[in-house]
Amino acid sequence: MLGSAPGSMVKEGYYFGIPPLLLGGVAYLLQWYVAATFLVLLAVFAFSFFRDPERVIPAEPGAVVSPGDGRVVVVTDEEYEDRPGKRVSIFLAVWNVHVNRSPAAGTITKMDYRPGKFLAAMRERASVENEQNVFTLSTDAGELVFKQIAGLIARRVVSWKKAGEKVARGERIGLVRFGSRVDLWVPKEAEILVKVGENVKGGSSVLAQWPVKPAARKLGQSSSTETDANLTATGKRS
């Protein structure tokens, strides 16, 4: 898996945390205690922000899990490329885990990076106007879409995957730095199980139920079984 050591933190945590920690040590030796305290606290924040905890991934068929940690801020009917469906938007505050996960098992058929603005992630326009990575995921039930969206402070969306790769439900796919938003779009047949104001966890909270149609289940049984067999209880992939 790229980008992180499971159960610890992503590699960016070392890049952002070690320099202020070392500078804090130097400041302490020079008896610049206020500066030392500030730098050490900054390092602790970086280590905490980039933490990457393990998650227990739901195993029930048809479960669509949250792409990220945070609070549900939008649940609405919405068309995507002229297809009727539903969108769930989740706001990630700076204290939330920012590692993002795949909402379902399948193949990433398309991944678009869209440059844009850095509006506050709580704002409705952020889903359309902000910098974002848009993933189109083909599953046994059909096609869904999820987005990594940069916020006012977050200035970079990072993906560890590319088009054509297969992913498991709950598998780590990337992160957004320092406060952000994730969106999930599913077709109208899916049943949304969350409401505005709920707190969710990436990879473990079920946002929707989207059963595989009988015909699709028969055609995709072997590939689905293989994917499920490779999925561990924590979402770790070999």
Short mmCIF file of C-alpha atoms in Angstrom, two decimals:
data_model
loop_
_atom_site.label_atom_id
_atom_site.label_comp_id
_atom_site.label_asym_id
_atom_site.label_seq_id
_atom_site.Cartn_x
_atom_site.Cartn_y
_atom_site.Cartn_z
CA MET A 1 0.00 0.00 0.00
CA LEU A 2 1.29 3.43 -0.89
CA GLY A 3 1.46 6.45 1.36
CA SER A 4 1.03 5.00 4.83
CA ALA A 5 2.05 2.47 7.40
CA PRO A 6 -1.21 0.89 8.64
CA GLY A 7 -2.09 1.71 12.21
CA SER A 8 0.41 4.58 12.51
CA MET A 9 0.40 7.62 10.26
CA VAL A 10 0.94 8.52 6.64
CA LYS A 11 4.44 9.47 5.54
CA GLU A 12 3.48 13.17 5.28
CA GLY A 13 3.28 13.16 9.08
CA TYR A 14 7.05 12.75 9.27
CA TYR A 15 7.67 15.48 6.68
CA PHE A 16 5.50 18.00 8.53
CA GLY A 17 6.19 16.86 12.11
CA ILE A 18 9.91 16.15 12.42
CA PRO A 19 11.26 19.60 11.32
CA PRO A 20 9.35 21.63 13.96
CA LEU A 21 10.17 18.97 16.56
CA LEU A 22 13.90 19.29 15.85
CA LEU A 23 13.69 23.10 15.79
CA GLY A 24 11.82 22.96 19.08
CA GLY A 25 14.67 20.99 20.59
CA VAL A 26 17.18 23.57 19.39
CA ALA A 27 15.03 26.41 20.75
CA TYR A 28 14.85 24.67 24.13
CA LEU A 29 18.64 24.32 24.29
CA LEU A 30 18.92 28.04 23.52
CA GLN A 31 16.40 28.69 26.33
CA TRP A 32 13.83 30.13 23.92
CA TYR A 33 11.10 28.39 25.84
CA VAL A 34 8.07 30.06 24.25
CA ALA A 35 9.30 29.27 20.76
CA ALA A 36 10.22 25.73 21.82
CA THR A 37 6.75 25.12 23.22
CA PHE A 38 5.08 26.44 20.07
CA LEU A 39 7.24 24.29 17.78
CA VAL A 40 6.70 21.12 19.80
CA LEU A 41 2.94 21.68 19.84
CA LEU A 42 3.06 22.22 16.07
CA ALA A 43 4.86 18.88 15.68
CA VAL A 44 2.31 17.11 17.89
CA PHE A 45 -0.49 18.56 15.75
CA ALA A 46 1.17 17.28 12.56
CA PHE A 47 1.63 13.79 13.99
CA SER A 48 -1.98 13.74 15.12
CA PHE A 49 -3.37 15.13 11.87
CA PHE A 50 -1.68 12.49 9.73
CA ARG A 51 -2.61 9.52 11.93
CA ASP A 52 -3.86 6.44 10.11
CA PRO A 53 -5.84 4.12 12.42
CA GLU A 54 -7.04 0.68 11.45
CA ARG A 55 -10.78 0.27 10.83
CA VAL A 56 -13.14 -2.70 10.94
CA ILE A 57 -14.75 -2.86 7.50
CA PRO A 58 -18.43 -3.96 7.38
CA ALA A 59 -18.85 -7.27 5.56
CA GLU A 60 -22.58 -7.23 4.78
CA PRO A 61 -23.40 -7.34 1.05
CA GLY A 62 -24.46 -4.05 -0.48
CA ALA A 63 -22.94 -1.83 2.22
CA VAL A 64 -21.47 1.46 0.96
CA VAL A 65 -19.09 2.90 3.55
CA SER A 66 -17.97 6.44 4.22
CA PRO A 67 -14.97 7.70 2.21
CA GLY A 68 -13.80 9.75 5.20
CA ASP A 69 -14.18 10.78 8.83
CA GLY A 70 -16.29 13.77 9.76
CA ARG A 71 -19.80 15.18 9.99
CA VAL A 72 -22.53 14.73 7.39
CA VAL A 73 -23.43 18.21 6.13
CA VAL A 74 -25.54 17.41 3.04
CA VAL A 75 -27.90 14.61 2.03
CA THR A 76 -29.75 15.47 -1.16
CA ASP A 77 -31.17 14.18 -4.43
CA GLU A 78 -28.80 15.09 -7.24
CA GLU A 79 -28.24 14.18 -10.87
CA TYR A 80 -24.75 13.24 -12.01
CA GLU A 81 -24.11 13.26 -15.76
CA ASP A 82 -27.89 13.16 -16.35
CA ARG A 83 -28.37 10.15 -14.04
CA PRO A 84 -30.72 10.56 -11.06
CA GLY A 85 -29.13 9.81 -7.73
CA LYS A 86 -28.28 11.00 -4.23
CA ARG A 87 -25.31 12.83 -2.77
CA VAL A 88 -23.89 12.66 0.74
CA SER A 89 -21.30 15.31 1.69
CA ILE A 90 -19.04 14.99 4.73
CA PHE A 91 -17.02 17.80 6.29
CA LEU A 92 -13.61 16.87 7.72
CA ALA A 93 -12.44 19.19 10.49
CA VAL A 94 -8.72 19.51 11.29
CA TRP A 95 -9.06 17.07 14.21
CA ASN A 96 -10.56 14.30 12.06
CA VAL A 97 -8.57 11.49 10.41
CA HIS A 98 -7.85 12.66 6.85
CA VAL A 99 -6.98 9.34 5.21
CA ASN A 100 -9.71 8.59 2.66
CA ARG A 101 -11.07 5.13 1.84
CA SER A 102 -12.94 3.48 -1.01
CA PRO A 103 -16.70 3.29 -0.30
CA ALA A 104 -17.09 -0.06 -2.09
CA ALA A 105 -15.20 -2.84 -3.82
CA GLY A 106 -14.69 -2.43 -7.55
CA THR A 107 -12.52 -0.97 -10.29
CA ILE A 108 -11.64 2.70 -10.63
CA THR A 109 -12.72 3.31 -14.21
CA LYS A 110 -11.95 7.02 -14.21
CA MET A 111 -10.13 9.49 -11.98
CA ASP A 112 -10.25 13.20 -12.77
CA TYR A 113 -8.19 15.89 -11.06
CA ARG A 114 -10.04 19.19 -11.24
CA PRO A 115 -8.18 22.37 -10.21
CA GLY A 116 -10.34 24.96 -8.55
CA LYS A 117 -10.95 27.34 -5.69
CA PHE A 118 -10.35 26.85 -1.97
CA LEU A 119 -13.71 27.84 -0.52
CA ALA A 120 -14.54 26.78 3.02
CA ALA A 121 -15.41 23.07 2.79
CA MET A 122 -18.68 23.63 4.69
CA ARG A 123 -20.05 25.71 1.81
CA GLU A 124 -22.33 24.01 -0.71
CA ARG A 125 -20.41 25.46 -3.67
CA ALA A 126 -17.26 23.63 -2.55
CA SER A 127 -18.57 20.40 -4.09
CA VAL A 128 -18.41 21.97 -7.54
CA GLU A 129 -15.90 24.84 -7.40
CA ASN A 130 -13.05 23.61 -5.17
CA GLU A 131 -9.96 21.65 -6.18
CA GLN A 132 -10.84 17.96 -6.18
CA ASN A 133 -10.14 14.40 -7.27
CA VAL A 134 -13.22 12.68 -8.73
CA PHE A 135 -13.24 8.86 -8.68
CA THR A 136 -15.68 6.83 -10.78
CA LEU A 137 -15.95 3.34 -9.31
CA SER A 138 -17.48 0.37 -11.14
CA THR A 139 -18.96 -2.13 -8.66
CA ASP A 140 -21.05 -5.30 -8.93
CA ALA A 141 -24.14 -3.17 -8.25
CA GLY A 142 -23.30 -0.44 -10.75
CA GLU A 143 -21.34 2.80 -10.90
CA LEU A 144 -20.83 5.26 -8.04
CA VAL A 145 -18.76 8.42 -7.70
CA PHE A 146 -16.81 9.85 -4.80
CA LYS A 147 -14.70 12.97 -4.44
CA GLN A 148 -11.78 14.27 -2.40
CA ILE A 149 -12.35 18.02 -2.08
CA ALA A 150 -9.86 20.60 -0.82
CA GLY A 151 -11.07 23.21 1.67
CA LEU A 152 -10.13 26.69 2.85
CA ILE A 153 -6.97 25.48 4.60
CA ALA A 154 -6.43 22.23 2.72
CA ARG A 155 -4.40 23.06 -0.36
CA ARG A 156 -3.75 19.67 -1.85
CA VAL A 157 -5.72 16.54 -2.63
CA VAL A 158 -3.55 13.42 -2.72
CA SER A 159 -4.49 10.13 -4.40
CA TRP A 160 -2.58 6.86 -4.04
CA LYS A 161 -4.61 5.20 -6.80
CA LYS A 162 -5.07 5.58 -10.54
CA ALA A 163 -7.64 4.61 -13.15
CA GLY A 164 -7.76 0.89 -13.86
CA GLU A 165 -6.87 -0.23 -10.33
CA LYS A 166 -9.10 -2.56 -8.32
CA VAL A 167 -9.90 -1.57 -4.76
CA ALA A 168 -11.57 -3.29 -1.83
CA ARG A 169 -14.31 -1.82 0.30
CA GLY A 170 -12.63 0.38 2.91
CA GLU A 171 -9.22 0.33 1.23
CA ARG A 172 -7.10 3.47 1.70
CA ILE A 173 -7.05 5.59 -1.47
CA GLY A 174 -5.50 8.94 -0.47
CA LEU A 175 -5.84 11.98 1.78
CA VAL A 176 -6.57 15.70 1.81
CA ARG A 177 -4.40 18.00 3.90
CA PHE A 178 -5.66 20.20 6.75
CA GLY A 179 -9.46 20.30 6.69
CA SER A 180 -11.54 19.24 3.72
CA ARG A 181 -14.63 17.51 2.38
CA VAL A 182 -15.59 14.22 0.75
CA ASP A 183 -18.66 13.61 -1.42
CA LEU A 184 -20.34 10.33 -2.30
CA TRP A 185 -22.82 9.98 -5.16
CA VAL A 186 -24.91 6.84 -5.62
CA PRO A 187 -27.77 6.06 -8.05
CA LYS A 188 -31.35 6.52 -6.92
CA GLU A 189 -31.75 2.77 -6.25
CA ALA A 190 -29.44 3.01 -3.24
CA GLU A 191 -30.96 3.58 0.20
CA ILE A 192 -29.26 6.35 2.19
CA LEU A 193 -28.86 5.38 5.86
CA VAL A 194 -27.43 8.60 7.35
CA LYS A 195 -28.79 12.08 7.94
CA VAL A 196 -27.36 15.58 8.29
CA GLY A 197 -25.50 16.11 11.56
CA GLU A 198 -24.31 12.52 12.04
CA ASN A 199 -20.63 11.81 12.68
CA VAL A 200 -19.15 9.05 10.53
CA LYS A 201 -15.85 7.18 10.25
CA GLY A 202 -14.10 6.36 7.01
CA GLY A 203 -14.25 2.72 6.02
CA SER A 204 -16.46 1.61 8.92
CA SER A 205 -19.63 3.75 8.89
CA VAL A 206 -22.26 2.56 6.39
CA LEU A 207 -23.70 5.51 4.44
CA ALA A 208 -25.97 3.57 2.08
CA GLN A 209 -27.31 0.14 1.23
CA TRP A 210 -27.06 -0.76 -2.45
CA PRO A 211 -27.84 -4.44 -3.13
CA VAL A 212 -26.47 -6.15 -6.21
CA LYS A 213 -29.18 -6.94 -8.77
CA PRO A 214 -29.70 -10.71 -9.24
CA ALA A 215 -28.47 -10.70 -12.85
CA ALA A 216 -25.40 -8.64 -11.96
CA ARG A 217 -24.70 -10.89 -8.97
CA LYS A 218 -24.66 -13.97 -11.17
CA LEU A 219 -22.36 -12.39 -13.76
CA GLY A 220 -19.96 -10.88 -11.21
CA GLN A 221 -20.01 -13.58 -8.56
CA SER A 222 -16.48 -14.84 -9.14
CA SER A 223 -14.84 -11.41 -9.17
CA SER A 224 -16.80 -10.26 -6.13
CA THR A 225 -15.90 -13.39 -4.20
CA GLU A 226 -12.24 -12.91 -5.04
CA THR A 227 -12.32 -9.29 -3.87
CA ASP A 228 -14.04 -10.17 -0.60
CA ALA A 229 -11.53 -12.92 0.05
CA ASN A 230 -8.69 -10.41 -0.12
CA LEU A 231 -10.36 -7.94 2.24
CA THR A 232 -9.26 -8.19 5.85
CA ALA A 233 -11.27 -7.06 8.86
CA THR A 234 -9.16 -3.92 9.12
CA GLY A 235 -9.17 -2.81 5.50
CA LYS A 236 -5.49 -3.58 5.03
CA ARG A 237 -4.45 -4.79 1.60
CA SER A 238 -1.43 -6.90 0.78
#
